[in-house]
Short mmCIF file of C-alpha atoms in Angstrom, two decimals:
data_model
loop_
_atom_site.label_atom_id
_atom_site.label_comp_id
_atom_site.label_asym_id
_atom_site.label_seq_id
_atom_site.Cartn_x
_atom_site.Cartn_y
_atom_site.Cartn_z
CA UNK A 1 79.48 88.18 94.54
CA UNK A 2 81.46 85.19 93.97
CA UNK A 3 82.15 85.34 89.58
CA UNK A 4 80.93 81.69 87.88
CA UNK A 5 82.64 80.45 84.71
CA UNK A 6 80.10 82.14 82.75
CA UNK A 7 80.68 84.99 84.39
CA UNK A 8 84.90 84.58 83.86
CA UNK A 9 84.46 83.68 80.23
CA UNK A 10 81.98 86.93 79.55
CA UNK A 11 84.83 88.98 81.26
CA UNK A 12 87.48 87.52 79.09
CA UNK A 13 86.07 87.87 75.55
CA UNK A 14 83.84 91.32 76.35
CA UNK A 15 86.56 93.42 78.93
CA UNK A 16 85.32 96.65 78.07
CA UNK A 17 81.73 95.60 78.66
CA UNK A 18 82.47 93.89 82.08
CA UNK A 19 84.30 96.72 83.16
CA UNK A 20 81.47 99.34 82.21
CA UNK A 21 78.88 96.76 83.97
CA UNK A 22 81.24 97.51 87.00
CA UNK A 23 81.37 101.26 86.72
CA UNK A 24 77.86 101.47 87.72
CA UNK A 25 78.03 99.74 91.42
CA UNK A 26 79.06 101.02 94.37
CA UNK A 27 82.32 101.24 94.85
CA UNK A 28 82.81 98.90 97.60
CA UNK A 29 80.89 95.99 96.11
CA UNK A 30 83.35 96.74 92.77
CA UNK A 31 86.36 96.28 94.74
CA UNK A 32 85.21 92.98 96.97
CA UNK A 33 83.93 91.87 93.24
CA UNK A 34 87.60 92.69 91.93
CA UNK A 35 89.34 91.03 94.68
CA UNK A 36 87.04 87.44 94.40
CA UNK A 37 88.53 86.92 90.54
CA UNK A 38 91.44 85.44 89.64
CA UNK A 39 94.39 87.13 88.90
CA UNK A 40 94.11 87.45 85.10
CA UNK A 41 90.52 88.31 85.51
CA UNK A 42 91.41 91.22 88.21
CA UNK A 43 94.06 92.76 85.76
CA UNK A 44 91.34 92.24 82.57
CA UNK A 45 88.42 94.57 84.64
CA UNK A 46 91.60 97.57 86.24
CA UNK A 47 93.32 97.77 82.86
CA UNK A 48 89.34 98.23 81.44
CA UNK A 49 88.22 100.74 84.35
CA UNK A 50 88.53 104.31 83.55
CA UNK A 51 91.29 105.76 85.62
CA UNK A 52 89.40 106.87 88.49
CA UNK A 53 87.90 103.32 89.25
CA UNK A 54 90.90 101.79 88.64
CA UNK A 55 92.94 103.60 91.13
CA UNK A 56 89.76 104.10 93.70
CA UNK A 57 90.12 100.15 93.48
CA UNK A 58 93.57 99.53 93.70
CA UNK A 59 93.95 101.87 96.67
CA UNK A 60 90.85 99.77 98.65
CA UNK A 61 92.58 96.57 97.87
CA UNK A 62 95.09 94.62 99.94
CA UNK A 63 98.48 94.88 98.75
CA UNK A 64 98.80 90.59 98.36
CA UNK A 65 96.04 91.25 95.26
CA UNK A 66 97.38 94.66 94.00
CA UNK A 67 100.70 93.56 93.44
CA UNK A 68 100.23 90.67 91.00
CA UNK A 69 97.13 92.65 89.15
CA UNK A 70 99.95 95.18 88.49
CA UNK A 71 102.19 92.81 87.61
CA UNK A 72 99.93 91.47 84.32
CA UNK A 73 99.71 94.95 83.32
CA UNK A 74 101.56 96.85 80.85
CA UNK A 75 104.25 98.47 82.74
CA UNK A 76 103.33 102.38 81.24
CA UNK A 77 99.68 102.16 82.48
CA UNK A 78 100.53 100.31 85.88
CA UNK A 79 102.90 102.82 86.48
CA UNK A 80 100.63 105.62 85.61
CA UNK A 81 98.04 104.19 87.89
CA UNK A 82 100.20 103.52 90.93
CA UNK A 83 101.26 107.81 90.34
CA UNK A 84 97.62 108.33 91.09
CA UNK A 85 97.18 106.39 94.16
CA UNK A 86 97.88 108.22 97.79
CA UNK A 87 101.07 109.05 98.72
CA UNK A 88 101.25 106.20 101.70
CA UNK A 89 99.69 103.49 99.31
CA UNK A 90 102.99 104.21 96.64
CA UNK A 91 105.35 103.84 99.27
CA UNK A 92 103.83 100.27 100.63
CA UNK A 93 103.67 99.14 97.13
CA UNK A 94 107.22 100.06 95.95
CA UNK A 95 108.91 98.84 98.67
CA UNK A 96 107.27 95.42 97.89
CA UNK A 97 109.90 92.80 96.13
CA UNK A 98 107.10 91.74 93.92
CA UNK A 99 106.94 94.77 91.89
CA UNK A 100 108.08 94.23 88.11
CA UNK A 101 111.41 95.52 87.75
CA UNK A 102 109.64 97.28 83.96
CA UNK A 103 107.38 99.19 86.72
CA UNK A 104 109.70 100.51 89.06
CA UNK A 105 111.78 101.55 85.91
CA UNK A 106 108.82 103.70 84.69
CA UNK A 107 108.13 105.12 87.89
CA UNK A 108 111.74 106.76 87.58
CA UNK A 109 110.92 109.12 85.30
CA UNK A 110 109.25 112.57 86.19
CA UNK A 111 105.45 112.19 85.07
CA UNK A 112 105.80 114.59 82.40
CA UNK A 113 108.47 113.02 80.75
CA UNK A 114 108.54 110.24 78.01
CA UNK A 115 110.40 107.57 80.17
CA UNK A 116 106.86 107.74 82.36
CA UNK A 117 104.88 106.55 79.81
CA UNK A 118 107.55 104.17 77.46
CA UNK A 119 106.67 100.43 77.16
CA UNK A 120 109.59 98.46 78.67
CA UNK A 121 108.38 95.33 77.90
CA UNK A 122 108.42 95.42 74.18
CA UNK A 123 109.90 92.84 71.17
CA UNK A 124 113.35 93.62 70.17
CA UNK A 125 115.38 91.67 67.63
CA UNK A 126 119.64 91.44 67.85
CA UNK A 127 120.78 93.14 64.13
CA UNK A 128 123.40 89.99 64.61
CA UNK A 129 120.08 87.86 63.95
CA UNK A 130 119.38 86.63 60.02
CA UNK A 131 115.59 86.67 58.53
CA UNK A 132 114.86 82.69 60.00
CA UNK A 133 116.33 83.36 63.26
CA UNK A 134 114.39 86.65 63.44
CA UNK A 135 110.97 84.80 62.14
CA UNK A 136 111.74 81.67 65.40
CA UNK A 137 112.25 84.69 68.09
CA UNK A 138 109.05 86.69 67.21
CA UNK A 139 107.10 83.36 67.02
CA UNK A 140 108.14 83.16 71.12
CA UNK A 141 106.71 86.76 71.45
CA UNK A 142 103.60 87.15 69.53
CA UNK A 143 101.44 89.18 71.92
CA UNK A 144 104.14 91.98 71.78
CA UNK A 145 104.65 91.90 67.71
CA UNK A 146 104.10 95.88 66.42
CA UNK A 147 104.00 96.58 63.14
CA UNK A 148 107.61 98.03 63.28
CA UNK A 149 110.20 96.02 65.01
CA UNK A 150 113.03 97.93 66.74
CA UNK A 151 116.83 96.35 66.28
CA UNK A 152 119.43 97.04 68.70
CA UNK A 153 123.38 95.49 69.14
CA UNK A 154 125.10 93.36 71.89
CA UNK A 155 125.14 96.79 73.70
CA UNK A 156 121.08 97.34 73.71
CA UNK A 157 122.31 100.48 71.19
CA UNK A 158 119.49 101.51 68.79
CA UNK A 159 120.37 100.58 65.03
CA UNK A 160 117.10 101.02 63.40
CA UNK A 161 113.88 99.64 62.71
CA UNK A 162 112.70 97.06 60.07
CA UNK A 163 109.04 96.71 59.37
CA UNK A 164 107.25 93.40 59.84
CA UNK A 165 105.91 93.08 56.47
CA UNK A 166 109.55 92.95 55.17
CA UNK A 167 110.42 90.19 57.48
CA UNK A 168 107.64 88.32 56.62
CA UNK A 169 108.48 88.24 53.13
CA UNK A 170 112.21 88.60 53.46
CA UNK A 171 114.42 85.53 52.14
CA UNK A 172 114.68 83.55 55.48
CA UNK A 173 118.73 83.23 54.80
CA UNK A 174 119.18 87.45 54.78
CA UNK A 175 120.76 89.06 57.45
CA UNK A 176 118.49 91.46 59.59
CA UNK A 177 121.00 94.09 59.23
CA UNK A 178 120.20 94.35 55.72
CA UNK A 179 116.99 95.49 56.29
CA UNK A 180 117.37 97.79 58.93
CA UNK A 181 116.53 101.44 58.83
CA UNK A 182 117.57 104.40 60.80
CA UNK A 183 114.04 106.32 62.70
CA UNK A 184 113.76 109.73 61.09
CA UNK A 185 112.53 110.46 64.92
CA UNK A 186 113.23 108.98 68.34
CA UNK A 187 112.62 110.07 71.38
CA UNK A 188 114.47 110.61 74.72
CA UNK A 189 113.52 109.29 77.85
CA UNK A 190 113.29 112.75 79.83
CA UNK A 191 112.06 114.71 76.89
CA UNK A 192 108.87 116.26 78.21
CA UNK A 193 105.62 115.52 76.55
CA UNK A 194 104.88 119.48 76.78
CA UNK A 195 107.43 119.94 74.52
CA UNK A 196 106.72 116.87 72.11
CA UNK A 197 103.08 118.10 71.59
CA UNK A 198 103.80 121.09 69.42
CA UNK A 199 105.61 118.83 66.61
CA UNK A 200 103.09 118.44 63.71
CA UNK A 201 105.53 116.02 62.09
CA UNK A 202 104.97 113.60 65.31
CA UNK A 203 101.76 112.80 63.84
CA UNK A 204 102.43 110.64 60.99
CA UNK A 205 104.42 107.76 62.92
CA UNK A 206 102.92 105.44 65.05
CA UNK A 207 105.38 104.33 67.17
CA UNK A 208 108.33 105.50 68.63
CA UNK A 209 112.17 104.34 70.45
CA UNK A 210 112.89 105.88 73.61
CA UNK A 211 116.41 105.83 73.90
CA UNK A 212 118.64 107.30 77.12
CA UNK A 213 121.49 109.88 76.93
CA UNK A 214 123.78 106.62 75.43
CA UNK A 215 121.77 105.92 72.62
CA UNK A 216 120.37 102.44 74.36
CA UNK A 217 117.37 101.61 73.52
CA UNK A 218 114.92 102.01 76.82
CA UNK A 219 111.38 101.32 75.44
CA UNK A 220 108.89 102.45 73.14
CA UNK A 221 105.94 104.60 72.77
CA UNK A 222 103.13 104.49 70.45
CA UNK A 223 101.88 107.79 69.16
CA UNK A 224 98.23 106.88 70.59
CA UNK A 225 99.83 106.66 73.84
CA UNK A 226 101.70 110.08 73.87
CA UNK A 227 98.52 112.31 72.56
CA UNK A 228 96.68 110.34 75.27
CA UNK A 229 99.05 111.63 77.65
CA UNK A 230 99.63 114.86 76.53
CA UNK A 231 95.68 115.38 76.74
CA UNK A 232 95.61 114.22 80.85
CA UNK A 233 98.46 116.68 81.53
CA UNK A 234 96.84 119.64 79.51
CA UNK A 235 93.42 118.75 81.32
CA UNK A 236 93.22 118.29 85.01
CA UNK A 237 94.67 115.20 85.75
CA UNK A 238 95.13 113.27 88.73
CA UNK A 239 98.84 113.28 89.96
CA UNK A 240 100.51 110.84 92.74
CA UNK A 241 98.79 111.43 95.59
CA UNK A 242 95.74 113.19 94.80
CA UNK A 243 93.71 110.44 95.32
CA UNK A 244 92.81 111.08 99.27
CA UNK A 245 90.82 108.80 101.50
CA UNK A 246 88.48 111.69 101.46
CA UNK A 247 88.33 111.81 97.71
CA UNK A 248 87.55 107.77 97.85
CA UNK A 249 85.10 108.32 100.95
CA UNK A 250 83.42 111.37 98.21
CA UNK A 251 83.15 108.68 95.69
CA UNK A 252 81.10 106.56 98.00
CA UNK A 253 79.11 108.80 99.31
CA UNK A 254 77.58 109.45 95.31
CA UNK A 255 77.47 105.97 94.55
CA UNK A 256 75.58 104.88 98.07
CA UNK A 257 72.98 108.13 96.77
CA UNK A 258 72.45 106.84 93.46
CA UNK A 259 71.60 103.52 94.89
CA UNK A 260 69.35 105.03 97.30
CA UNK A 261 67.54 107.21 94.52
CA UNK A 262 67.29 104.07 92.31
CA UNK A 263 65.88 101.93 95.17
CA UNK A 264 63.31 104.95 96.49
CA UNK A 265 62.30 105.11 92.21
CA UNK A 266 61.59 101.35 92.29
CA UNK A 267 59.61 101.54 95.65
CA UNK A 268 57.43 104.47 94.33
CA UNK A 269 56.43 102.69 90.78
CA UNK A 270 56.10 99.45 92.81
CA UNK A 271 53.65 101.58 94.83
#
């Protein structure tokens, strides 16, 4: 199933569609599908799969294709998926030198904790910076613009936030720093999510800074992404190592019989 440029173009502007296409073939043909695309492609379809396919696929693939597929993807949900795969499979994969350094510092943190989930890979503007230097750094960074901007100092210390509206329309010869407003919540990097789900106030922000014990600024962590979380932990979600070659071999077994029931359906109406 080698993908045309049709076929790479579809994926790109429809990923949700492509990846649903996928969830309905057996599981082997998904992976040897997976592992023909290119990179980019690869990371579109796992970041697309629900979590089951996505780690049933990254666990079948060789490492020389996992790694760089993890590599494109944010650093919370690659880390999240490599927690899921066997225990043997995290071990090959984070001894690896190719790993993101934004993964490996996700997969510090204790799955129930906030630091598992942050996004380390997230704009930040220097409060040393005025409005026009400010505008000239985000245009370098536009796929990782939120809708509030998080300023920190030389040190990587938390000063505030300033919304992006307000730099937009900002004089471009004002300093940042006069814009900048303290959080009324942030968030520590082991707080555990348990803990975080029974404050009602939570709800009306959207996203959050994840700061360490020093006040420096570690990630952030969108409020879609923490009830998200909250819900897999409260449900029965799959941890590190759950994910067994039996479980995968389980998986095969009820996509081979749903292809057999298909084909015997379509050689009885044939008939």
């Amino acid at each position: 199933m080698k993908p045309d440029k049709f076929t790479l173009h579809y994926m790109e502007s429809h990923p949700e569609d492509a990846a649903s296409s996928l969830e309905g073939i057996n599981h082997e043909d998904m992976c040897e599908f997976i592992a023909s695309l290119p990179v980019r492609h690869a990371a579109l379809v796992i970041q697309h799969l629900t979590p089951i396919s996505s780690t049933s696929a990254l666990a079948r693939l060789p490492l020389d294709i996992v790694i760089p597929i993890l590599s494109r993807l944010p650093a919370n949900q690659a880390s999240a998926l490599i927690r899921r795969l066997p225990a043997e499979k995290i071990s090959e994969i984070t001894s690896l030198p190719g790993l993101s350094g934004y993964i490996k510092r996700s997969l510090r943190y204790p799955p129930d904790t906030v630091g598992a989930i942050m996004d380390t890979d997230n704009l930040v503007l220097p409060v040393r910076f005025t409005i026009s230097e400010s505008r000239k750094h985000m245009k370098k960074h536009t796929a990782k613009i939120q809708n509030r901007i998080f300023v920190t100092d030389e040190q990587q210390q938390l000063k505030g936030f300033v919304e992006l509206k307000e730099i937009m329309f900002a004089n471009y010869k004002v300093a940042l720093s006069q814009l900048v407003r303290r959080p009324n919540i942030k968030l520590s990097v082991r707080d555990r999510l348990e803990a975080i789900a029974a404050d009602t106030v939570m709800q009306q922000t959207e996203i959050f800074p994840v700061v360490d014990h020093t006040n420096r600024l570690m990630g952030v962590v969108t409020n879609k992404d923490l009830q998200q979380a909250i819900a897999e932990l409260s449900g029965n979600t799959i941890t590190a190592g759950a994910v067994t070659n039996d479980f995968l071999e389980i998986l095969d077994v009820i996509g081979n019989t749903c292809s057999d029931l298909l084909s015997n359906k379509n050689d009885v109406n044939a008939g």
